[in-house]
Short mmCIF file of C-alpha atoms in Angstrom, two decimals:
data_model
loop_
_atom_site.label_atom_id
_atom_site.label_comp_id
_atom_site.label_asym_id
_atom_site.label_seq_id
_atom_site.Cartn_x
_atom_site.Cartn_y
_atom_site.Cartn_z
CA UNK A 164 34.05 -27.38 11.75
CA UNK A 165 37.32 -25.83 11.68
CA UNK A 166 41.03 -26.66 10.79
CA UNK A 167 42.70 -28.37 13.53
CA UNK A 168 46.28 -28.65 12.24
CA UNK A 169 48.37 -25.79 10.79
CA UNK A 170 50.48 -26.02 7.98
CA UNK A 171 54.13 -24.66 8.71
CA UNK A 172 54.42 -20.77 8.93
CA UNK A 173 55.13 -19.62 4.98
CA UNK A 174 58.06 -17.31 6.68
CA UNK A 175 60.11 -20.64 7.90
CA UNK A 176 59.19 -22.53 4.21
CA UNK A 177 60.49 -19.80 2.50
CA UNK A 178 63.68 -19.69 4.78
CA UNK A 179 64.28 -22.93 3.81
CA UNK A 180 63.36 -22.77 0.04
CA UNK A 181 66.29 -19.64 -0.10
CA UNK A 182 68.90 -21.43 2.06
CA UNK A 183 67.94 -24.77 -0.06
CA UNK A 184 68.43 -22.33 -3.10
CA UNK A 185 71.98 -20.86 -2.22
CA UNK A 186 72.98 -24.97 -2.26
CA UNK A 187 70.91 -25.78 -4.63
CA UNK A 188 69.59 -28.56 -2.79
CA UNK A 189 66.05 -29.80 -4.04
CA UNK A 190 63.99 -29.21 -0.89
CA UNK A 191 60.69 -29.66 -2.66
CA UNK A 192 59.35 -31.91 -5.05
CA UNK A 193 56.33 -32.52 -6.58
CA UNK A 194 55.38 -36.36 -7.91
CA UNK A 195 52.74 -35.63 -10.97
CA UNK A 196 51.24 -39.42 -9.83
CA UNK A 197 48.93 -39.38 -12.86
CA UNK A 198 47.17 -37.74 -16.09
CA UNK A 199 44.40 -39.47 -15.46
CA UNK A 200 41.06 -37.79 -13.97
CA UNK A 201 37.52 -38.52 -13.49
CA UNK A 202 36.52 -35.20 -14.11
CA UNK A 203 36.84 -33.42 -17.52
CA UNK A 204 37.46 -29.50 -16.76
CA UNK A 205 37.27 -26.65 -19.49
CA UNK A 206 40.59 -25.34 -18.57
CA UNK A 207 42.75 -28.31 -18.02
CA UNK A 208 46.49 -28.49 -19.55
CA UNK A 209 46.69 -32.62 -18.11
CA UNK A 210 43.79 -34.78 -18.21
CA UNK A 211 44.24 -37.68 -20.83
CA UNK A 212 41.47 -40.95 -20.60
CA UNK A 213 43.30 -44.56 -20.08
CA UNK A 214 43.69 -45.24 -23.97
CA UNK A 215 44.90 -41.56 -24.70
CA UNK A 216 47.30 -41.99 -21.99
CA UNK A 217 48.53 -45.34 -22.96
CA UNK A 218 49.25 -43.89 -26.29
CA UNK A 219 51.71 -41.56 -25.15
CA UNK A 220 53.57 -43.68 -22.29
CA UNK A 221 52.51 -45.10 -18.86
CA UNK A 222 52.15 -44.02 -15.42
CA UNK A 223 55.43 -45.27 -13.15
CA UNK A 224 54.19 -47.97 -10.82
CA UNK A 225 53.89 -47.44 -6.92
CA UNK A 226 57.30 -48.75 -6.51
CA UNK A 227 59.54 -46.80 -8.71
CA UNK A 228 57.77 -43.91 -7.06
CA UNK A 229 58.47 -45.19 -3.54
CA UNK A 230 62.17 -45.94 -4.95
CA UNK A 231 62.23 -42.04 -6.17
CA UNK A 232 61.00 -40.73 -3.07
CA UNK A 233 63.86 -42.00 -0.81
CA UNK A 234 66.34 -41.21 -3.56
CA UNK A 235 64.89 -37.85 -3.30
CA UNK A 236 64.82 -37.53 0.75
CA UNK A 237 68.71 -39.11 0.42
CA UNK A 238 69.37 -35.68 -1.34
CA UNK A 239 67.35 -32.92 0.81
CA UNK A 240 63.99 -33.54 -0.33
CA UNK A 241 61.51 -32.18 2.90
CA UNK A 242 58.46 -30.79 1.15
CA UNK A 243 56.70 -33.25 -1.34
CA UNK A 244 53.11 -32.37 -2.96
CA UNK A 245 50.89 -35.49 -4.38
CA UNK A 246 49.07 -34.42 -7.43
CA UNK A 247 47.72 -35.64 -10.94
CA UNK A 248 45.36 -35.73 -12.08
CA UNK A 249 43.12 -36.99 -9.96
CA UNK A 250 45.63 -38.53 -7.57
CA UNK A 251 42.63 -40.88 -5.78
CA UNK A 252 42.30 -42.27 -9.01
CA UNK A 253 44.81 -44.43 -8.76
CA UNK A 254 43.90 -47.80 -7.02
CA UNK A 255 47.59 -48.21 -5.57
CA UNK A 256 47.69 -44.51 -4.16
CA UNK A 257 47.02 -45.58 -0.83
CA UNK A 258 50.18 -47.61 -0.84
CA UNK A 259 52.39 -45.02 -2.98
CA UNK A 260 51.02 -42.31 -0.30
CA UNK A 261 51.57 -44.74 3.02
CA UNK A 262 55.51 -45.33 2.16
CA UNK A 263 55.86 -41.61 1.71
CA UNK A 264 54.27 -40.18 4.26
CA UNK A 265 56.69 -43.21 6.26
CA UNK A 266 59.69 -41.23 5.25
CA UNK A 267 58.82 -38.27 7.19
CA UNK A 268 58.08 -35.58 4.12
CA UNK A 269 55.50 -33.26 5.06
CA UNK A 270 52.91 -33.97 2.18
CA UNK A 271 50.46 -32.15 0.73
CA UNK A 272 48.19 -33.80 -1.69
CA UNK A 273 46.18 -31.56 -4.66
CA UNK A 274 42.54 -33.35 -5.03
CA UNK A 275 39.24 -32.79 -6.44
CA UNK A 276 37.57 -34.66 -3.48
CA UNK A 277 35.31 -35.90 -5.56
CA UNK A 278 36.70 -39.51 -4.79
CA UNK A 279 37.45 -39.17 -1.11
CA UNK A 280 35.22 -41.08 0.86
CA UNK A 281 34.92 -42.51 4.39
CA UNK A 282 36.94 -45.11 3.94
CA UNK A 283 39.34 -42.81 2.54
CA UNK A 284 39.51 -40.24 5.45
CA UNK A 285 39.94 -43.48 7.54
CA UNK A 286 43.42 -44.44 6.30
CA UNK A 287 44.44 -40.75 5.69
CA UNK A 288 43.78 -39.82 9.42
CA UNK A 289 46.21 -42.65 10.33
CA UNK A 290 48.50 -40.48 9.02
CA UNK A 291 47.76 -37.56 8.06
CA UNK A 292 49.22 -35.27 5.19
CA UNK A 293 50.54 -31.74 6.43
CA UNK A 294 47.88 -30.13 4.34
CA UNK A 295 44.38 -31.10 1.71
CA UNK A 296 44.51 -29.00 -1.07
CA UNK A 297 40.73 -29.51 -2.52
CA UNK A 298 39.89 -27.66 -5.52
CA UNK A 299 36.78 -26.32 -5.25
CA UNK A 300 35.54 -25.29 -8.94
CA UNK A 301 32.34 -23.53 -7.93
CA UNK A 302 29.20 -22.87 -5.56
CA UNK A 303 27.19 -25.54 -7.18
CA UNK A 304 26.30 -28.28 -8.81
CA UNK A 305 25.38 -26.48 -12.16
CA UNK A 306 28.59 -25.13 -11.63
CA UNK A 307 30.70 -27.90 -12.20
CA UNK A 308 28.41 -29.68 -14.27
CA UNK A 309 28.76 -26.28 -16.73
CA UNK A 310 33.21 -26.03 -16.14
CA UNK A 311 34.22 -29.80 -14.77
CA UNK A 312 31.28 -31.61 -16.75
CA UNK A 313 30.28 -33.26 -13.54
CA UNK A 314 26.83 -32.98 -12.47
CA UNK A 315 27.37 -34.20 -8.74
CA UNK A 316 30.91 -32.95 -8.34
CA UNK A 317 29.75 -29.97 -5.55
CA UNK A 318 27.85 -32.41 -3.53
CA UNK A 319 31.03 -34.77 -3.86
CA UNK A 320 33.63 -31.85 -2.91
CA UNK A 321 31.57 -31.26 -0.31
CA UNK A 322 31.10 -33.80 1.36
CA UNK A 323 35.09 -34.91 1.04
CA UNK A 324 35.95 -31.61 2.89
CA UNK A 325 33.56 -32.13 5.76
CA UNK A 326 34.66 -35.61 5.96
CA UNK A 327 38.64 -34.16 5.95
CA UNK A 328 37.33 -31.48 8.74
CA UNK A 329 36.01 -33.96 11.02
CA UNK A 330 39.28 -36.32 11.26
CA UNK A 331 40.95 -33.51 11.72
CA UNK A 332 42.72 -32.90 8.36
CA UNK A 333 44.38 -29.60 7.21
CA UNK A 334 42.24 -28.53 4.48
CA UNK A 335 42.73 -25.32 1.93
CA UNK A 336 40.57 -24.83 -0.91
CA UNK A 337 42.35 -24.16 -4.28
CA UNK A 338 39.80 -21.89 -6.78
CA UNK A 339 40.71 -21.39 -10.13
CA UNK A 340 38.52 -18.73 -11.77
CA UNK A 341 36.89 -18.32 -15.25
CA UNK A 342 34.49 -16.65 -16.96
CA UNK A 343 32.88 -20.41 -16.31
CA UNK A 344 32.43 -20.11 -12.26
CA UNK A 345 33.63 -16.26 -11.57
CA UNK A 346 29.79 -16.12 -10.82
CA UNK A 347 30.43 -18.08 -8.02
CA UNK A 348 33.40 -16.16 -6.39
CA UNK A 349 31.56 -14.74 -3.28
CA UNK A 350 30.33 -17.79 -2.85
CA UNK A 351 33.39 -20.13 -2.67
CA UNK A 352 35.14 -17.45 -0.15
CA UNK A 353 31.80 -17.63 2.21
CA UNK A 354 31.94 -21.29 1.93
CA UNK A 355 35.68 -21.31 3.15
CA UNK A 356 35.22 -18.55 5.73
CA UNK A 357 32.16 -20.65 7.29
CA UNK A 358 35.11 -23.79 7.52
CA UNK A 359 37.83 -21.98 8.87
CA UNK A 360 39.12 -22.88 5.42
CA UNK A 361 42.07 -20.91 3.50
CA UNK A 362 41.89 -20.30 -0.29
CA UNK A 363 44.65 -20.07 -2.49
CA UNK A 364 43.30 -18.89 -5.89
CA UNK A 365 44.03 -17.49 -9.12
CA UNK A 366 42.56 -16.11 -12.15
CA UNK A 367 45.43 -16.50 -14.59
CA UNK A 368 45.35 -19.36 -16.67
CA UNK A 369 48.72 -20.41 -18.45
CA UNK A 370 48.48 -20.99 -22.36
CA UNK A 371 47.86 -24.62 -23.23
CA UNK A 372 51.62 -25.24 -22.99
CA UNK A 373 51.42 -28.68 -21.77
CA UNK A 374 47.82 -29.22 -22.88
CA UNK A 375 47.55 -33.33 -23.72
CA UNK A 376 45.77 -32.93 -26.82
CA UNK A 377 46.31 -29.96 -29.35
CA UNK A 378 43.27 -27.43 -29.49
CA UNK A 379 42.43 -29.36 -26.33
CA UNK A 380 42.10 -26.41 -24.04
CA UNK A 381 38.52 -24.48 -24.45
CA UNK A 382 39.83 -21.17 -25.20
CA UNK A 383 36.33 -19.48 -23.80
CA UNK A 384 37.85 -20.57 -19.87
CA UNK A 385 40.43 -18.01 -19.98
CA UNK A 386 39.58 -14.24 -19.55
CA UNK A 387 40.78 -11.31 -21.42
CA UNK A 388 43.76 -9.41 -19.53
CA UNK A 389 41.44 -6.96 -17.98
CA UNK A 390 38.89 -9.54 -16.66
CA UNK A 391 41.66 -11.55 -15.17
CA UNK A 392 43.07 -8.91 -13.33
CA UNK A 393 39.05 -7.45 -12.39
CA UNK A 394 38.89 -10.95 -11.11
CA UNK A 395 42.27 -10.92 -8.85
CA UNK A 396 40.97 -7.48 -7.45
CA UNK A 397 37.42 -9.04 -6.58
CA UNK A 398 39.46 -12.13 -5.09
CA UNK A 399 41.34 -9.99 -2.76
CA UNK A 400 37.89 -8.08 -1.39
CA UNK A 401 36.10 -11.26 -0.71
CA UNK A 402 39.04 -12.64 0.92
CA UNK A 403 39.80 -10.06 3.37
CA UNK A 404 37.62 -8.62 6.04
CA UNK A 405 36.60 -4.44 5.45
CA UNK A 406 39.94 -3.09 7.53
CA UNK A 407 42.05 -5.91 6.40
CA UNK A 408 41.25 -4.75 2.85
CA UNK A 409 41.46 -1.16 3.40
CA UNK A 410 45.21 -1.46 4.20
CA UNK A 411 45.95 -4.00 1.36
CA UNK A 412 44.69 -1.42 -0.61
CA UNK A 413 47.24 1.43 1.24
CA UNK A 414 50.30 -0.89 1.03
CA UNK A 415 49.40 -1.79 -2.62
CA UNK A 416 48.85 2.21 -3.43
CA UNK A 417 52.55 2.55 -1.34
CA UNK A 418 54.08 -0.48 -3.62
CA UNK A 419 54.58 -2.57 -0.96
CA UNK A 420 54.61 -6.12 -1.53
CA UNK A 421 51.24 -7.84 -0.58
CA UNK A 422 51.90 -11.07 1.72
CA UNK A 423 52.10 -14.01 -0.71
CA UNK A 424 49.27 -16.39 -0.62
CA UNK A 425 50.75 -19.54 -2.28
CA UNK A 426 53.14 -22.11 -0.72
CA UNK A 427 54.96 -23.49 -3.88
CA UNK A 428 55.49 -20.62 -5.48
CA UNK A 429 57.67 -18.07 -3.93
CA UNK A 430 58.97 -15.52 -5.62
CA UNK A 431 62.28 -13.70 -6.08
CA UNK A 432 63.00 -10.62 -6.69
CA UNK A 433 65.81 -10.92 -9.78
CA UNK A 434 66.53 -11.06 -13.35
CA UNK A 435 66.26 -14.99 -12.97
CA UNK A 436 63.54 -17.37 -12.97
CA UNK A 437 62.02 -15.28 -10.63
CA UNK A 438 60.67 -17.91 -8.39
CA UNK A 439 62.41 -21.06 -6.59
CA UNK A 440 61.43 -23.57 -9.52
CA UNK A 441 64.73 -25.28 -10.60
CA UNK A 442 66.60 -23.98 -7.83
CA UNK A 443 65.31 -25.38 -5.00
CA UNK A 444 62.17 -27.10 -5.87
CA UNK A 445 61.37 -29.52 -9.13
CA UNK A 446 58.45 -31.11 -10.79
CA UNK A 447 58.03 -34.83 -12.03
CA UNK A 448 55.12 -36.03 -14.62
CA UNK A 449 53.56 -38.76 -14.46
CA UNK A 450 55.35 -39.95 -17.70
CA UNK A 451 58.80 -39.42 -15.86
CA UNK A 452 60.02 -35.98 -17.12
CA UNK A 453 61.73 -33.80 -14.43
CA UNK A 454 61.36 -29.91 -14.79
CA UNK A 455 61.31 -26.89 -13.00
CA UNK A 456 58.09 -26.80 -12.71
CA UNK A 457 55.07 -28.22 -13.48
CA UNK A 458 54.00 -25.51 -16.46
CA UNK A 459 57.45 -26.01 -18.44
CA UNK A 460 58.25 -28.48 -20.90
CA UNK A 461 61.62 -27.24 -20.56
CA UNK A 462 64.40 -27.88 -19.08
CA UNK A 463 63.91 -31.42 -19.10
CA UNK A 464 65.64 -34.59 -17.70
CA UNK A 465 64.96 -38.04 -17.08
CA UNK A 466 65.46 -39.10 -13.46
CA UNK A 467 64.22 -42.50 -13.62
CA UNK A 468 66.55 -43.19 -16.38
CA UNK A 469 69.35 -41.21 -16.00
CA UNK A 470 69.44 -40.65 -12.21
CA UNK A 471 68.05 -38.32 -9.61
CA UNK A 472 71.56 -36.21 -9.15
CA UNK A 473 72.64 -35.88 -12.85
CA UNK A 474 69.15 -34.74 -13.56
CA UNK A 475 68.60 -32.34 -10.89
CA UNK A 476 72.27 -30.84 -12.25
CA UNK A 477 70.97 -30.43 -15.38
CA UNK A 478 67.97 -28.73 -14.38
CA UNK A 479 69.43 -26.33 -12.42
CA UNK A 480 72.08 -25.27 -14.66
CA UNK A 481 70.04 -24.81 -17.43
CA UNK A 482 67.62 -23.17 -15.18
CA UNK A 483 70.08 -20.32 -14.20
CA UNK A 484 70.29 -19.73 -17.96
CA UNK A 485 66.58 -18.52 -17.82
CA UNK A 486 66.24 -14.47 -17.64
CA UNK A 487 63.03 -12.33 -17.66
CA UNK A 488 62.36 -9.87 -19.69
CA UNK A 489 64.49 -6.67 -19.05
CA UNK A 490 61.50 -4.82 -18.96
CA UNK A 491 60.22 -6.88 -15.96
CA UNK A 492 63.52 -6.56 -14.09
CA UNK A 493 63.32 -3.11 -13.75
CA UNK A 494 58.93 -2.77 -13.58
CA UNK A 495 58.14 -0.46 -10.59
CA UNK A 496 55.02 -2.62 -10.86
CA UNK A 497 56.79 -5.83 -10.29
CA UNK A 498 55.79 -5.89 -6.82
CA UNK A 499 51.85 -6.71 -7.71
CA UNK A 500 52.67 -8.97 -10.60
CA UNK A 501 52.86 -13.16 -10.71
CA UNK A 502 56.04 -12.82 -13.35
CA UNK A 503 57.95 -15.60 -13.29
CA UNK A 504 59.94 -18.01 -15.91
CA UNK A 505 57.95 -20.24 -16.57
CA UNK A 506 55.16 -17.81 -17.39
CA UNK A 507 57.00 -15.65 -19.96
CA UNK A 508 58.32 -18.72 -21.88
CA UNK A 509 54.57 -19.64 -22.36
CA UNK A 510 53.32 -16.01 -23.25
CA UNK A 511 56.64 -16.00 -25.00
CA UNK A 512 55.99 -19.05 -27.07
CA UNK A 513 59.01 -20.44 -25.45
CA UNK A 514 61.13 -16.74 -25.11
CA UNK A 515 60.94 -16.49 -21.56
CA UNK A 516 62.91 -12.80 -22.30
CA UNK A 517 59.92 -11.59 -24.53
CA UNK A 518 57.90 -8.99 -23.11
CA UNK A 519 54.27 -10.70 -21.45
CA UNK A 520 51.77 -8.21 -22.71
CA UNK A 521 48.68 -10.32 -21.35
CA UNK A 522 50.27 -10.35 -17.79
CA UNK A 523 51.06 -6.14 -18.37
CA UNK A 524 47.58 -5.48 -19.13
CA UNK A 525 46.32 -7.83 -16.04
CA UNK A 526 48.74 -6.17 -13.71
CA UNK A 527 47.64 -2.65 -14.63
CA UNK A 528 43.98 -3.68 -14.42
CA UNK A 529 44.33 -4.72 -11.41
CA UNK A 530 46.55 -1.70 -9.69
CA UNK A 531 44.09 0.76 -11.82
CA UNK A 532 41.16 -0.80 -9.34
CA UNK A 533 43.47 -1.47 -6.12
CA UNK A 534 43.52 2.89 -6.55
CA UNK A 535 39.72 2.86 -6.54
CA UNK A 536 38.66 3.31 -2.59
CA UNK A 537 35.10 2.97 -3.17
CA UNK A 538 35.19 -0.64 -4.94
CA UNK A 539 31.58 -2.52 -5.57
CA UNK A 540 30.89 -5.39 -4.75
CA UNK A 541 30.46 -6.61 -7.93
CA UNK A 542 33.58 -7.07 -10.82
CA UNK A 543 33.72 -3.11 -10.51
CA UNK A 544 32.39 -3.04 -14.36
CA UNK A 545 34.92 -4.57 -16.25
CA UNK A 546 33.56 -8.02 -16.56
CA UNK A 547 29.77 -8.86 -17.69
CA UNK A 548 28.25 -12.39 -16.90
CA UNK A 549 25.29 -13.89 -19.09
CA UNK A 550 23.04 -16.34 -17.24
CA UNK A 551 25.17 -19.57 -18.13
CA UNK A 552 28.39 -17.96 -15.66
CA UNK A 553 30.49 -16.74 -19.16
CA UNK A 554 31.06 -13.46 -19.71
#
């Protein structure tokens, strides 16, 4: 089984995120549906339970999400991404995702699959989102039982993807690595290269900036500097086939920007935000809060309140008030580093012009092994596993 349908070619998406930019038009949106999730993961900044979520506001209905999407295609809005949460969860998402899809956005919906089912692929295939995005958490059940707390949840994935496959749907696997499932890394990529599948991963996890419940976050799912970047080396040489990786690892020893991986996150190359969030893209949570993005309490507005327009204003003029640090303006290692706003104001503890010493050390971790020609297979050394997948 193999992808059918191709997402759009990341050179014309970024085309249009740049032009969208220069007008600051909001070409991409994302609706943060819910907080709600049946899993409970290690390492998630989100996930609230009915009553903790009713205790700090409510999820919009169907309709004033409906109502925001064609406010939002009246002003430029092409690209929309579904997420939560557990987006499935909700029992009206089927109707929120049918009058959306109706507009003509091309959709891409962020999942655990653990809640897609037959019936689910049925109405999804009617029509079909541009693109799947199924998190895949590890290799196995004991996996996700030991990170996501969920016994069955490989089985479920799965199952969901192969269901996806066989209508036809667009799938890529999202992995998001720590010292939890990093065990499982060689895994996951055989698992997507036997599917056709593409991965879009990452081993950075952002502080607990927008974590639900303080002290929430299990600080054990988040490596040291040096693992993280040991683990974004690794990622790259299971990823790409033996020639393939030898010339990553020529351009990378050149400084020449690696091809980007991601499609909501493309970066730029200023003193700025350093990525389109806030210029031409923006982020709504489930409890109604527009911002940049979706790891930034601020900027903030309130578009269901106080308009679409007015907020998206306000975002993006206090969005072009956001500057990196002046160290990272001028890095020669900029090129092989995920710097952007919204991750110095959370290293920063809300300075996005302070200095991110965590994402330093990562970035010369990983260029220190991207000069090693003979890499292992293995972590290359700098990252030790016990039996239970920690390090």
């Amino acid at each position: 089984m193999e992808n059918e349908k191709k997402p759009m070619q990341p050179q014309l998406r970024r085309f249009l995120y740049q032009k969208a930019a220069r007008n600051r038009v909001p070409v991409s949106g994302t609706f943060e549906l819910t907080p709600r999730c049946n899993m409970n993961c290690r390492m998630c900044y989100i996930r609230m339970s009915e009553k903790e979520m009713r205790a700090r506001g409510r999820e919009y209905t169907a309709q004033e999400w409906i109502s925001m999407g064609r406010i939002c295609r009246e002003q430029g809005m092409l690209f929309l991404l579904l997420t939560g949460g557990e987006p499935f969860l909700r029992k009206d998402f089927k109707e929120i995702y049918t009058e959306l899809s109706g507009m003509g956005f091309v959709i891409s919906i962020n999942s655990n699959g653990t809640m897609i089912a037959p019936e689910t692929v049925a109405w999804l295939k009617e029509n079909p989102p541009s693109r799947m995005n199924i998190t895949l958490y590890g290799a196995s059940n004991e996996t996700y039982e030991r990170l996501c707390r969920n016994p069955q949840g490989f089985d479920q994935a799965v199952r969901a993807i192969d269901l996806l496959l066989e209508a036809g749907i667009y799938v890529n696997i999202n992995a998001t690595f720590t010292p939890y499932n990093v065990s499982d890394m060689e895994k996951i990529y055989a698992f997507a290269k036997g599917r056709g599948l593409t991965v879009t991963s990452t081993s950075y996890m952002f502080p607990p900036v927008r974590s639900a419940k303080e002290g929430a976050l299990d600080e054990t799912a988040r490596f040291t500097a040096r693992e993280a970047g040991a683990a974004l080396f690794h990622s790259k040489k299971c990823w790409l086939e033996p020639e393939a990786f030898e010339v990553f690892l020529q351009r990378m020893k050149q400084g020449v920007k690696p091809e980007e991986d991601g499609e909501e996150c493309s970066r730029t190359p200023d003193e700025h935000m350093g990525c389109m969030a806030g210029r031409s893209s923006f982020w709504i949570t489930w409890d109604g809060r527009m911002t940049p993005c979706g790891m930034m309490n601020h900027p903030v507005a309130r578009p269901f309140e106080d308009g679409f327009v007015p907020s998206w204003n306000h975002i993006c003029d206090r969005t072009a008030q956001i500057l990196l640090p002046a160290e990272c303006t001028n890095c020669k290692k900029r090129f092989a580093c995920m710097v952007c706003g919204a991750l110095t104001i959370a290293e920063g503890q809300g300075d996005s012009t302070r200095k991110p010493a965590y994402l330093c050390d990562m970035t010369d971790a990983y260029l220190a092994l991207c000069g090693q020609n003979s890499a292992s297979g293995r972590l290359c050394g700098d990252m030790e596993r016990t039996e239970n997948g920690k390090i």
